[in-house]
Each structure stands twice: as structure tokens, then as C-alpha cells.
XYZ file of C-alpha atoms in Angstrom:
132
model
C -15.400 38.994 0.491
C -12.716 37.149 -1.442
C -12.712 33.385 -1.988
C -10.043 32.526 0.614
C -11.875 34.512 3.293
C -15.113 32.749 2.406
C -13.409 29.352 2.711
C -11.883 30.358 6.044
C -15.197 31.564 7.442
C -17.016 28.389 6.376
C -14.624 26.045 8.193
C -16.737 24.068 10.640
C -15.582 22.594 13.950
C -17.735 20.350 16.125
C -16.678 18.696 19.373
C -18.323 15.560 20.736
C -17.794 13.066 23.508
C -17.677 9.392 22.529
C -20.119 7.582 24.802
C -20.511 3.791 25.074
C -23.849 3.847 23.198
C -21.916 4.895 20.047
C -19.276 2.180 20.249
C -18.914 -1.372 19.003
C -17.898 -4.508 20.896
C -14.275 -3.265 20.863
C -15.353 -0.100 22.755
C -14.430 2.086 19.792
C -16.631 4.429 17.776
C -18.757 2.677 15.142
C -17.408 3.448 11.657
C -20.925 4.238 10.439
C -21.440 6.693 13.289
C -18.172 8.422 12.378
C -19.307 8.651 8.737
C -22.655 10.114 9.752
C -20.962 12.747 11.924
C -18.522 13.558 9.124
C -21.297 13.956 6.553
C -23.167 16.316 8.870
C -20.086 18.491 9.447
C -19.341 18.497 5.704
C -22.939 19.554 5.022
C -22.661 22.425 7.493
C -19.365 23.613 5.941
C -20.801 23.403 2.399
C -23.930 25.285 3.419
C -21.964 27.965 5.269
C -19.721 28.372 2.214
C -22.509 28.650 -0.374
C -25.511 29.776 1.710
C -27.463 27.591 -0.721
C -29.296 24.276 -0.406
C -26.665 21.538 -0.633
C -26.869 17.761 -0.839
C -24.242 15.057 -0.520
C -23.548 13.318 -3.819
C -20.557 11.205 -2.821
C -18.038 10.360 -0.170
C -14.529 9.520 -1.290
C -11.895 7.417 0.432
C -12.488 7.501 4.140
C -9.303 6.572 6.002
C -9.603 5.236 9.544
C -6.035 5.497 10.835
C -6.592 5.272 14.613
C -9.388 3.775 16.713
C -11.589 6.213 18.643
C -12.202 4.752 22.106
C -15.229 5.368 24.310
C -14.580 8.128 26.813
C -12.613 10.348 24.461
C -13.328 13.769 22.995
C -13.386 14.128 19.233
C -13.196 17.216 17.070
C -14.585 17.102 13.537
C -13.174 19.759 11.208
C -14.822 20.404 7.824
C -13.063 22.541 5.208
C -14.036 23.363 1.622
C -11.038 22.299 -0.463
C -12.273 22.319 -4.065
C -14.907 24.356 -5.871
C -16.533 23.461 -9.182
C -19.412 25.080 -11.055
C -22.273 23.462 -9.132
C -20.339 21.272 -6.713
C -17.674 21.456 -4.043
C -15.498 19.041 -2.109
C -15.276 19.225 1.661
C -12.524 17.464 3.601
C -13.456 16.310 7.082
C -10.896 15.211 9.648
C -11.664 13.688 13.029
C -9.145 14.306 15.786
C -9.268 12.292 19.006
C -8.158 13.498 22.433
C -7.949 11.688 25.715
C -10.050 13.582 28.248
C -7.282 14.059 30.794
C -4.211 14.366 28.559
C -2.945 16.964 26.087
C -2.264 14.369 23.372
C -4.288 14.731 20.165
C -4.094 12.757 16.914
C -5.904 12.539 13.619
C -8.029 9.382 13.593
C -10.211 9.624 10.468
C -10.087 11.646 7.254
C -12.402 11.754 4.268
C -13.732 13.786 1.373
C -17.378 14.578 0.638
C -18.803 16.090 -2.553
C -21.855 18.346 -2.447
C -24.030 19.904 -5.125
C -25.857 23.197 -4.625
C -29.550 23.140 -5.582
C -32.220 25.711 -6.359
C -35.818 25.597 -5.096
C -36.669 23.103 -7.880
C -33.835 20.743 -6.893
C -31.814 21.665 -9.986
C -28.051 22.237 -9.698
C -27.027 25.904 -9.446
C -23.703 27.709 -9.520
C -21.807 27.532 -6.247
C -20.202 30.949 -6.760
C -21.666 34.105 -8.192
C -19.747 35.740 -11.045
C -18.332 38.509 -8.818
C -16.730 36.036 -6.370
C -14.877 34.047 -9.023
């Protein structure tokens, strides 16, 4: 399998409903809840890409461009966008949809960096020699 196919197959999409128990006093999704969901989707994408143990080492610039109201559907999309020796970057976007309308817009975007680990928690190569 070539690199582009591997990236394509590791793309991760998760849909969720925003319920009132996940919102703040403005009836919009808590920022921390959004970050937690994004980190989880990024982790799944990184793991599907490498099929190795992966851990989050950083999150970079999270942009909240639109509020996410209670009673909406969100889609989180995680995509591997950069590959290093032992690390990779995963972009996660959150799209928000009204339940009874076709309108959809990007609400949040961010980048997460992961490192692949061996059984001794030491960094290991993300790609084998034959994939590079």
C-alpha cells in the first residue's frame, strides 16, 4: 500500500449529537469538550495510520470559528497531514449541522502531534523502510 492510500484509509470520521449536558451557559459546546473529542479522533486516525501505540505530545492552534449550539449534529474529521520519523501531525476539523437543515459549516479546526511508541514507551519509526 502506498503512502497516499494509507493516509486515505486512516481518515477518521465521527458523528455526535450535542446535548445540553455538554454545553455551557450560552448553550454552546464547551471548548474543553470539543478539544477532548478532537484529541480522541486524532488518536484514532494516528493509530489507524501507524497501527502502533501512539500518544499525544502537543496540540497546536485550535481555532473556534463558529459556536456549536446544543441540539446540533457535529462531524469530527481527523486526517494525517504530516509524517516525521517518529511523529505525525493530524488535523481535526469539526463541522456543525442543524438537525433539520442541509446547511453545514466548519466550526473548529486544530492540529495534534503524536509520537509512536514501542512496548517500552520509546519512540519508534512511524513508517517502515518499504513504505517511505
